[in-house]
Structure formats: C-alpha cells, structure tokens
Amino acid sequence: MVALETKTATISIVTYHNPENGYSVVRMSGSDGDFTAVGNLPNANSGQVYSLTGVWKTHAKYGRQFAFHAYEEKEPSSAQDIEAFLASGIIRGIGPKTARLIIEQFGESALEIIEKTPQRLAEVEGIGQKKWKTISASFQERKSFSTVALYFQEHGVATGVAMRFYNEYGPAAIEMVQENPYRLISDLYGIGFKTADAIALRLGHAENSEYRISSAVLYVLKRYATDGSTYVPKEELIERVVALIDVMGEEVEDAIFSLVLEGRVDTETVFGVSSVFLSYLFLAEREICADLLRLRRSELRLLKSDATLLIEETQRRMEKQLSVGQMEAVLSSLKSGVFVLTGGPGTGKTTIMRAMLDVFSGEGLEVTVAAPTGRAAKRITETTGYAAQTVHRLLEYSFGEDDEDMVFGRTRENPLKCDVVIIDEVSMADALLMRALVAAIPDGARLILVGDADQLPPVGPGNVLRDILESEVAPSAHLTEIFRQAEQSMITVNAHRINCGEMPYLGEADSDFFLLRVQEEEQILASIIRLITNRIPGHYKEIDPFKDIQVLTPVKKGVLGNRNLNLTLQNILNPQDMEKAEKQFGDVIFREGDKVMQMRNNYALKWVSDDDFSEGEGVFNGDIGFVSKVDEAFGLVTVVYDGSKLVVYDVETLHELEHAYAITVHKSQGSEFPVVLMPIYHIPPMLATRNLLYTAVTRGKRLVVLAGRSERLAMMVENNSSRERYSALKHFLRLYEGASL
C-alpha cells in the first residue's frame, strides 16, 4: 500500500486551474524544496499556503507529481507570502500595487487587519471607504467559501460539488446541510442517496427520520427509472426501502403517503397491482396516452387521389414493385392518424418509408422525418434520400436551467407545422422524449412510428414502442418476409434465426458472419486484437481498422468491458508517441488520433467545416469522430466528425467525450458499421439476452465476427428474458381507449 503524506507549502505558480470543479496543477514551494501538485482546490493563486494530503505518482509525460485528495488552507504568515497572496487578484479591489502598499503599512498583520478591522485599510494611500468595504466583503466571502469547502471535504464531498453547492446557497450552505442533508440529492447533480445518507448519519440524524425515509423512497424509484421502469409495484418498493435503510414497512408506507400529498409521487393500480410512480413519469405516460388517442381520433387531411392509385404511381416512380404486405403497410399509413411499422433487418422497412415519403410529398403534404439519435437520422437521409433530423432538433430543444431539464420550443402551445411525422428507430425513444414529441404534433397530422420491437428497449425509462404495439390501439404492420437481396447475407439470415430462438449458422472465415471459437477471456481479447490489426485488414484490403471496425460489448467493466477494451486498443492502435500531443482528463487520456464518441446531445457545441469553413452548432449522442489536435497548453481537444466538421472541447465539455474503439451494445443502437466484432463470454444472465445479441448482430453491415465459446452463444440465444422493466403506457392506452382523459 502506498503511504499517505501530508505536505505544507506555498503555491508559487498556477499551471492550470478549472474554476468549475477546482481541478488544479500547481507548483509548490516548501521547506524541503519545490514540487508539482495535482488535485482539486477551491482556490488556486500564487502565495496561498495549503496543507495537502496525498501520494507521489509518476506521470508518463509530466514526471513526478504529488496527487492530493485532501487539503487544508493555511493563512500565509510571512510578509512576502502575504503580499504574493494579495497580489494574486483573489481579493477584489487589491492588485499588485495595492498589495505592496498594504504590506508596507501593516506588514505581517495585514490579513488580521483585513478580517477584523477592515476600516483601517483607509490608512493606506488610495483606499477609500468604498474600496475597503469591497475588499472586506471579498475577503469574508472567500473565507466563508473556504470554510464550507473544508466542511464538505471532511464529509467526503468532492471539492467541485462543494463549489456548486456554495454557489447555489452561499454561506448558509453548512446550516442547510445540517438541517436536511438529503436536499443535496435533488439540488446537486452527482450527489446520490448513499453519500447524503452517510453525511446525515455522521451529523446525528435519526435512522427513521422523515427526511431519510422519504429520500430512500425517491432514491429507489429513481434507481428503477435508471433501469428503465416508470413505476414500481408498491410492495416491491417497500421491500427495497426496508432492505436499504432497515426501517419498518409501516414507516415507508407513511412516507409514500406524504410524498403523494407533496406531489412528488403518484399511485395507480396497474393491471391490478398497486403501484408507485415518480410524478413526472406518471404524467409522461398519461400524456403520451392522451396525445396518441387524440391523434388517432382527429380528422386527417384528405388525400387528393385514391390511395391505391397513389401507391401504384409511387411504384412506377421508384421503379420497384412492392410486395402485398408492403402495399398494405403503405395503405394503412395513409389512412391512419397513428400507424406503427415494425420488422427486422432485410424486411423492407426502408423501402416502405421511401414509398410513404413519395406518396405524401407527391400529395403536397408537409412531411417531417426524424430519429432519436444523430447517427440514426443520418442513416435515414442516406437510405431514403430525404433529409432527416434528430427528434430533439425537430422539437427545437434548448438547455434547461440546471442542464438536465428538457426544454423544447415546439410544444402543445406552439406545435409543429407539418402534416406527417415519421419517426424511425422509435424503439430507442423513452417516455420523456415521446411525451414531448406527441404533444407537439397538431390535430390532423399523421404520426408514423418505425422501428424494430425486438431490439433493446430505450436506455431511458419506458417501453413506448412495445407498449403501443401490445395495447393494439393503433393499426400496425409487422414485417417478417426477408427479400432476395437480404437472403444473400448471412448477417440478415442469422439475425432472424437469433430472433426466433434458433442458433445462427456459424460460417467459415469467408462468410459475412462467423464465430471465432476461443475459450478464456484473455484469449478472446487477444483474438480481437489480432482480428483488428491483422486478420480482417489482411483479408479485406479496403477495410480501415480505425474507421470501419467497431467492437461492441455487453458491459462496461471487466477484461472485455468497453473501458478495458478501449484502453487496450488505444495502446495498440494509437500508442503514446512523442509526436502526438495528449490531454489527461480524470482517468482518461485523449491522444491525437484517438477514436472517440460524443455521449450526449449538445446542440450548443459549435463546429467549423474544414472543407468550406462553414459553421454550425450541434453534436449528437452517438456521433463518432477522431481527435485531430490536442492543445496541451490550454487543455483543448479538437475532434473531427464526418471527415470535416471540427469541434473543440475544453474542460467544460470533455466529460461528454469517451473513447470509441469499443462501445456498449446499448450505445450502438441506431447505428450501422461495416464490421462488427463482439466478445461472447460469461456475463450476468440479465445482460446475456437474445435481444442484446440480436441488436449487436443487426449493427453489422458487411461483416459480423463473434469471438468466444459456442455454448455461451447458445445460452444467449436461448435466454429470451430481458431485464424486467415496469411501464404503464399499455395500461393507460387500454384503460382510456374509447373514453376521454
């Protein structure tokens, strides 16, 4: 075990300081010499004295550093250090010249004068009443913040979080936390129940306090929501809370009742079971239900010609004969306010979408096409020839006050101006996004939902596509016929076999789908490396290992999780090189040449085209790019997307970026890749499911290679269970069909 050390020293040079989270790189001067320290400091200015606790580490590029995790600010004692501290600009109203004059007047007593008798600053030339009051207020504010930051540090709260809490509540932060530590959970992103609970118990709060039990109820509901559920059966919720904090079931029931009165949770009997919802999810599913029924019942804009004749004209223009099932699907979409089209790969969903778009456009109807992610929207544009956008862009998304709220310009009060809305990859849409979408669609418009119901459900709460299908309140078409071109692909054939619970055909190396039989995890990892660096590029000369091969994995952790895979593949495909600049951000090193992915929709992130110098805004969840430049001096990372769009990331946005040599199957939804590699090994049954395997296989366009054991593959095919999620949209649709909400 590495021994902890405590070092007291003065900051001589601030190499880097992020005011948002406190992360700092500073040069320190101490009694035993100078050294570099890295860690989180609320303030980092020359002349400040800190007592730091941490360990020595050696950075591959920057050498020996003192990495500290705890600090205590000390007041500088010598006149020289006090002057350097005041001259740093940390106290409003004092610059280098004023700092010199203050030290000349008061010497080593300067800080005590500023704190206790600030009016005496008027004795210094150039300082009047207004200025000494400004200096005093700034000094007290800084001292107050240091006290709050230290308090939070002592209770295990990161400096960056303490800074945000102080910015929100000011000097009263400690008092507010002492009164109710659980407010941290809702007020500050990044503070969970367990952290707040540990603080509360250390502060002496009762184990059965009302705050604690209510917070535990909300915590469990939010955990279920994170796993995709919109509600929890009441008895199951009570059991989970009792197990979490060891209180009586009756006390939990009382807390649920209080939360209902406060409007924070709702209760409903779902298919005969008493259940509890977070209020915003309860409203989301009810409102989706109301709007779907509204659209289904509203009077549609009439077509100018007979629907059958329109489809025949479209077939002539497309020079393509639709099958009977495809024609019926198009016909149904023309006649319905809400229509759902589902089917697996190779069943003709894209052909039907093109036919729908041709008919509606030919009739002069205003058609809008969108998808939940940027990559899915781009694929629609490429395959249909019609411009598509993300649902967020369609609804004119903007940031909420806390960067977590979903705020849209298009709403029920300001609806979309269109006659037809087609949403592809709708299996990825969660309840919150669907709520915003259907609310913004005007009466008389047609809503067409397209997707594959057998893929993984959305990452967010809800199971919208499946619930709508199972409710049977809207007409739908489920495509099963595989067309001739698709039949030639073993990827397509095997995807359907997997979906039907049958083992895929495990072809030879010249097939577009095969299993590389490997036993142990380390051997699988070695095989993936060989496939990427040698075997696939050697066999397919036009395949680019960086751009065309995508590793998909079920999990984040472990030898074959995407975190270790990314680190391993980065070291092999893009190793450290003195010619390549890099930027360390937390535990991640971004290096010039790295393959990276944007992890959330950011419509404010600016880009510039390297081709024509055009500019725009917006980088989307799932976009994959490559690091083209790292500015080490300023901590900037430039990523190029789509071959020419340059986006600059700084310390405020780097958390949105991850390596993409390997990504999770969930993150791959809505995307297609020329080559997909996937490890097949022992993972928890809740993840080793048929629909996860099916989703991964259907991402491959030209080649799919599985590496692992055939018996593990068989277990995934047989495992038709999926992580249970509770969603109530089907319940509401069936309850209110034929009635009014």
Short mmCIF file of N, CA, C and O in Angstrom, two decimals, residues 375-424:
data_model
loop_
_atom_site.label_atom_id
_atom_site.label_comp_id
_atom_site.label_asym_id
_atom_site.label_seq_id
_atom_site.Cartn_x
_atom_site.Cartn_y
_atom_site.Cartn_z
N ARG A 375 -26.90 9.74 -35.39
CA ARG A 375 -26.43 8.71 -36.32
C ARG A 375 -27.59 8.05 -37.04
O ARG A 375 -27.52 7.75 -38.23
N ALA A 376 -28.68 7.80 -36.30
CA ALA A 376 -29.86 7.19 -36.93
C ALA A 376 -30.46 8.14 -37.96
O ALA A 376 -30.89 7.71 -39.04
N ALA A 377 -30.48 9.44 -37.64
CA ALA A 377 -31.03 10.42 -38.58
C ALA A 377 -30.19 10.47 -39.85
O ALA A 377 -30.72 10.54 -40.97
N LYS A 378 -28.88 10.42 -39.71
CA LYS A 378 -28.00 10.44 -40.88
C LYS A 378 -28.24 9.22 -41.76
O LYS A 378 -28.22 9.30 -43.00
N ARG A 379 -28.46 8.08 -41.11
CA ARG A 379 -28.68 6.85 -41.88
C ARG A 379 -29.98 6.93 -42.68
O ARG A 379 -30.06 6.42 -43.80
N ILE A 380 -31.01 7.53 -42.10
CA ILE A 380 -32.27 7.70 -42.83
C ILE A 380 -32.04 8.54 -44.08
O ILE A 380 -32.52 8.22 -45.17
N THR A 381 -31.30 9.64 -43.92
CA THR A 381 -31.02 10.52 -45.06
C THR A 381 -30.29 9.77 -46.15
O THR A 381 -30.59 9.89 -47.35
N GLU A 382 -29.32 8.94 -45.75
CA GLU A 382 -28.52 8.18 -46.72
C GLU A 382 -29.35 7.12 -47.45
O GLU A 382 -29.17 6.90 -48.65
N THR A 383 -30.28 6.47 -46.75
CA THR A 383 -31.01 5.35 -47.35
C THR A 383 -32.29 5.77 -48.07
O THR A 383 -32.74 5.06 -48.97
N THR A 384 -32.88 6.91 -47.67
CA THR A 384 -34.14 7.33 -48.30
C THR A 384 -33.97 8.52 -49.23
O THR A 384 -34.81 8.75 -50.10
N GLY A 385 -32.91 9.28 -49.04
CA GLY A 385 -32.74 10.49 -49.85
C GLY A 385 -33.50 11.68 -49.31
O GLY A 385 -33.42 12.78 -49.87
N TYR A 386 -34.24 11.50 -48.20
CA TYR A 386 -34.99 12.60 -47.60
C TYR A 386 -34.24 13.09 -46.35
O TYR A 386 -33.75 12.29 -45.55
N ALA A 387 -34.18 14.39 -46.19
CA ALA A 387 -33.46 14.96 -45.05
C ALA A 387 -34.15 14.59 -43.74
O ALA A 387 -35.36 14.76 -43.59
N ALA A 388 -33.37 14.05 -42.82
CA ALA A 388 -33.90 13.69 -41.51
C ALA A 388 -33.11 14.44 -40.45
O ALA A 388 -31.98 14.88 -40.68
N GLN A 389 -33.68 14.56 -39.28
CA GLN A 389 -33.02 15.25 -38.17
C GLN A 389 -33.33 14.50 -36.88
O GLN A 389 -34.13 13.57 -36.85
N THR A 390 -32.66 14.90 -35.80
CA THR A 390 -32.97 14.28 -34.52
C THR A 390 -34.31 14.81 -34.01
O THR A 390 -34.75 15.91 -34.37
N VAL A 391 -34.96 14.03 -33.17
CA VAL A 391 -36.22 14.47 -32.56
C VAL A 391 -35.99 15.74 -31.74
O VAL A 391 -36.82 16.66 -31.75
N HIS A 392 -34.84 15.79 -31.06
CA HIS A 392 -34.54 16.99 -30.27
C HIS A 392 -34.46 18.23 -31.16
O HIS A 392 -34.97 19.29 -30.81
N ARG A 393 -33.78 18.10 -32.30
CA ARG A 393 -33.68 19.24 -33.22
C ARG A 393 -35.06 19.60 -33.77
O ARG A 393 -35.40 20.78 -33.89
N LEU A 394 -35.84 18.59 -34.12
CA LEU A 394 -37.19 18.83 -34.62
C LEU A 394 -38.02 19.64 -33.63
O LEU A 394 -38.76 20.55 -34.01
N LEU A 395 -37.87 19.31 -32.34
CA LEU A 395 -38.66 19.97 -31.31
C LEU A 395 -38.00 21.23 -30.78
O LEU A 395 -38.47 21.83 -29.82
N GLU A 396 -36.87 21.63 -31.41
CA GLU A 396 -36.15 22.86 -31.04
C GLU A 396 -35.75 22.83 -29.57
O GLU A 396 -36.08 23.71 -28.77
N TYR A 397 -34.99 21.81 -29.25
CA TYR A 397 -34.52 21.60 -27.89
C TYR A 397 -33.56 22.70 -27.46
O TYR A 397 -32.77 23.20 -28.24
N SER A 398 -33.64 23.08 -26.20
CA SER A 398 -32.67 24.01 -25.62
C SER A 398 -32.39 23.57 -24.19
O SER A 398 -33.12 22.76 -23.61
N PHE A 399 -31.31 24.10 -23.62
CA PHE A 399 -30.92 23.71 -22.27
C PHE A 399 -31.88 24.28 -21.24
O PHE A 399 -32.32 25.42 -21.34
N GLY A 400 -32.15 23.46 -20.22
CA GLY A 400 -32.91 23.95 -19.08
C GLY A 400 -31.98 24.65 -18.10
O GLY A 400 -30.77 24.73 -18.30
N GLU A 401 -32.54 25.16 -17.02
CA GLU A 401 -31.75 25.93 -16.07
C GLU A 401 -30.65 25.11 -15.44
O GLU A 401 -29.56 25.60 -15.18
N ASP A 402 -30.91 23.83 -15.16
CA ASP A 402 -29.88 23.02 -14.50
C ASP A 402 -29.20 22.05 -15.45
O ASP A 402 -28.53 21.12 -15.03
N ASP A 403 -29.36 22.29 -16.77
CA ASP A 403 -28.72 21.48 -17.79
C ASP A 403 -29.26 20.06 -17.84
O ASP A 403 -28.80 19.23 -18.58
N GLU A 404 -30.29 19.77 -17.03
CA GLU A 404 -30.88 18.43 -17.06
C GLU A 404 -32.32 18.49 -17.57
O GLU A 404 -32.85 17.51 -18.04
N ASP A 405 -32.96 19.65 -17.44
CA ASP A 405 -34.34 19.79 -17.90
C ASP A 405 -34.40 19.67 -19.42
O ASP A 405 -33.50 20.10 -20.13
N MET A 406 -35.49 19.09 -19.91
CA MET A 406 -35.72 19.04 -21.35
C MET A 406 -36.68 20.17 -21.70
O MET A 406 -37.85 20.14 -21.35
N VAL A 407 -36.17 21.19 -22.37
CA VAL A 407 -36.96 22.36 -22.73
C VAL A 407 -37.05 22.40 -24.25
O VAL A 407 -36.03 22.36 -24.95
N PHE A 408 -38.27 22.48 -24.77
CA PHE A 408 -38.48 22.44 -26.21
C PHE A 408 -39.23 23.68 -26.68
O PHE A 408 -40.13 24.17 -26.01
N GLY A 409 -38.83 24.15 -27.87
CA GLY A 409 -39.53 25.29 -28.47
C GLY A 409 -40.84 24.89 -29.10
O GLY A 409 -41.78 25.69 -29.18
N ARG A 410 -40.92 23.63 -29.56
CA ARG A 410 -42.17 23.12 -30.13
C ARG A 410 -42.93 22.35 -29.06
O ARG A 410 -42.43 21.36 -28.52
N THR A 411 -44.14 22.82 -28.77
CA THR A 411 -44.93 22.28 -27.68
C THR A 411 -46.39 22.20 -28.10
O THR A 411 -46.74 22.52 -29.24
N ARG A 412 -47.24 21.85 -27.16
CA ARG A 412 -48.68 21.83 -27.42
C ARG A 412 -49.17 23.23 -27.81
O ARG A 412 -50.04 23.40 -28.65
N GLU A 413 -48.57 24.26 -27.17
CA GLU A 413 -48.97 25.64 -27.44
C GLU A 413 -48.33 26.18 -28.72
O GLU A 413 -48.86 27.10 -29.34
N ASN A 414 -47.21 25.62 -29.11
CA ASN A 414 -46.51 26.04 -30.33
C ASN A 414 -46.17 24.79 -31.15
O ASN A 414 -45.02 24.38 -31.23
N PRO A 415 -47.19 24.16 -31.75
CA PRO A 415 -46.98 22.85 -32.37
C PRO A 415 -46.17 22.93 -33.66
O PRO A 415 -45.94 24.00 -34.23
N LEU A 416 -45.75 21.75 -34.11
CA LEU A 416 -45.05 21.63 -35.38
C LEU A 416 -45.97 22.02 -36.53
O LEU A 416 -47.18 21.80 -36.46
N LYS A 417 -45.41 22.56 -37.58
CA LYS A 417 -46.18 22.90 -38.77
C LYS A 417 -45.93 21.81 -39.81
O LYS A 417 -45.03 21.93 -40.65
N CYS A 418 -46.69 20.74 -39.73
CA CYS A 418 -46.49 19.63 -40.65
C CYS A 418 -47.77 18.81 -40.73
O CYS A 418 -48.66 18.93 -39.89
N ASP A 419 -47.82 17.98 -41.76
CA ASP A 419 -48.98 17.11 -41.97
C ASP A 419 -48.67 15.65 -41.66
O ASP A 419 -49.57 14.87 -41.37
N VAL A 420 -47.39 15.28 -41.73
CA VAL A 420 -46.96 13.90 -41.48
C VAL A 420 -45.65 13.93 -40.68
O VAL A 420 -44.73 14.69 -41.01
N VAL A 421 -45.60 13.13 -39.64
CA VAL A 421 -44.36 12.97 -38.87
C VAL A 421 -43.98 11.50 -38.89
O VAL A 421 -44.75 10.64 -38.46
N ILE A 422 -42.78 11.19 -39.42
CA ILE A 422 -42.27 9.82 -39.46
C ILE A 422 -41.07 9.74 -38.52
O ILE A 422 -40.10 10.49 -38.69
N ILE A 423 -41.13 8.85 -37.55
CA ILE A 423 -40.04 8.66 -36.60
C ILE A 423 -39.47 7.26 -36.78
O ILE A 423 -40.17 6.27 -36.58
N ASP A 424 -38.20 7.18 -37.16
CA ASP A 424 -37.53 5.88 -37.31
C ASP A 424 -36.78 5.54 -36.02
O ASP A 424 -36.54 6.41 -35.17
#
